[in-house]
């Protein structure tokens, strides 16, 4: 059920893979200091399951496309999946690229309350870009107590990296 399983892995690299149609496209558990780059996670139930820390990984230039839920992040501290001005492509990122450099103008909080809602109630995907969802995002930004620990991409890509 896992496309790529990384459990207790240190200082390794996952590059140029395709993980489609799995329960978990990527499972990261207690894995640190790894490079996860230029992979495609598409049409999975869950694109990435991140647990037990699994921080200090370089996760950039990956494509997360049309997964039922993009990331399930289980930790008490937020982590970042971007670096040196490049992040990942997220098919459900709603943002702008006013300077047309291929990178979204606003950071993307990958794990939000809206993600949990759309996972539990898939019919809500039709209102992802609606004013009500934007209001929910603003409330989460204003009141971090509601938000909890999140996975953040500071430089979300506007176009997929892989073919």
CSV table of N, CA, C and O in Angstrom, one decimal, residues 5 8 10 15 22 24 30 52-53 70 82 118 132 139 143 148 159:
chain,number,residue,atom,x,y,z
A,5,UNK,N,8.5,3.7,0.8
A,5,UNK,CA,8.5,3.6,2.2
A,5,UNK,C,9.8,3.9,2.8
A,5,UNK,O,10.8,3.3,2.4
A,8,UNK,N,12.9,4.9,9.4
A,8,UNK,CA,14.2,4.9,10.0
A,8,UNK,C,15.4,4.9,9.0
A,8,UNK,O,16.4,4.2,9.1
A,10,UNK,N,18.3,7.3,7.1
A,10,UNK,CA,19.1,8.5,7.3
A,10,UNK,C,20.0,8.7,6.1
A,10,UNK,O,20.5,7.7,5.5
A,15,UNK,N,15.0,10.1,-5.8
A,15,UNK,CA,14.9,11.1,-6.9
A,15,UNK,C,14.4,10.4,-8.1
A,15,UNK,O,14.8,9.3,-8.4
A,22,UNK,N,-1.6,4.5,-5.0
A,22,UNK,CA,-1.3,3.8,-3.8
A,22,UNK,C,-2.1,4.3,-2.7
A,22,UNK,O,-2.7,5.4,-2.8
A,24,UNK,N,-0.6,5.1,0.3
A,24,UNK,CA,0.3,6.2,0.6
A,24,UNK,C,1.4,6.3,-0.5
A,24,UNK,O,2.0,5.3,-0.8
A,30,UNK,N,10.3,8.5,11.1
A,30,UNK,CA,11.6,8.6,11.8
A,30,UNK,C,12.8,8.6,10.8
A,30,UNK,O,13.8,7.9,11.0
A,52,UNK,N,6.6,10.8,13.3
A,52,UNK,CA,7.7,10.6,14.2
A,52,UNK,C,8.9,11.5,13.8
A,52,UNK,O,10.0,11.0,13.7
A,53,UNK,N,8.6,12.8,13.8
A,53,UNK,CA,9.7,13.7,13.5
A,53,UNK,C,9.9,13.9,12.0
A,53,UNK,O,9.4,14.8,11.4
A,70,UNK,N,-3.2,15.5,0.3
A,70,UNK,CA,-1.9,15.7,-0.1
A,70,UNK,C,-0.9,15.1,1.0
A,70,UNK,O,0.0,14.4,0.7
A,82,UNK,N,10.7,23.1,1.5
A,82,UNK,CA,11.2,24.0,0.4
A,82,UNK,C,12.6,24.4,0.8
A,82,UNK,O,13.0,24.2,1.9
A,118,UNK,N,-11.7,18.2,3.6
A,118,UNK,CA,-12.0,17.7,2.3
A,118,UNK,C,-11.6,16.2,2.2
A,118,UNK,O,-12.1,15.5,1.4
A,132,UNK,N,-15.7,31.1,1.4
A,132,UNK,CA,-15.7,30.4,2.7
A,132,UNK,C,-14.4,29.7,3.1
A,132,UNK,O,-14.0,29.8,4.2
A,139,UNK,N,-8.7,32.6,9.1
A,139,UNK,CA,-8.9,32.3,10.5
A,139,UNK,C,-7.8,31.5,11.1
A,139,UNK,O,-7.3,31.8,12.2
A,143,UNK,N,-5.4,32.8,14.0
A,143,UNK,CA,-5.4,32.1,15.3
A,143,UNK,C,-4.7,30.8,15.2
A,143,UNK,O,-5.3,29.7,15.0
A,148,UNK,N,-2.4,24.5,14.8
A,148,UNK,CA,-1.5,23.4,15.3
A,148,UNK,C,-0.3,23.4,14.4
A,148,UNK,O,0.1,24.3,13.6
A,159,UNK,N,4.0,25.2,-11.8
A,159,UNK,CA,3.9,24.2,-12.8
A,159,UNK,C,4.6,22.9,-12.4
A,159,UNK,O,5.6,23.0,-11.7
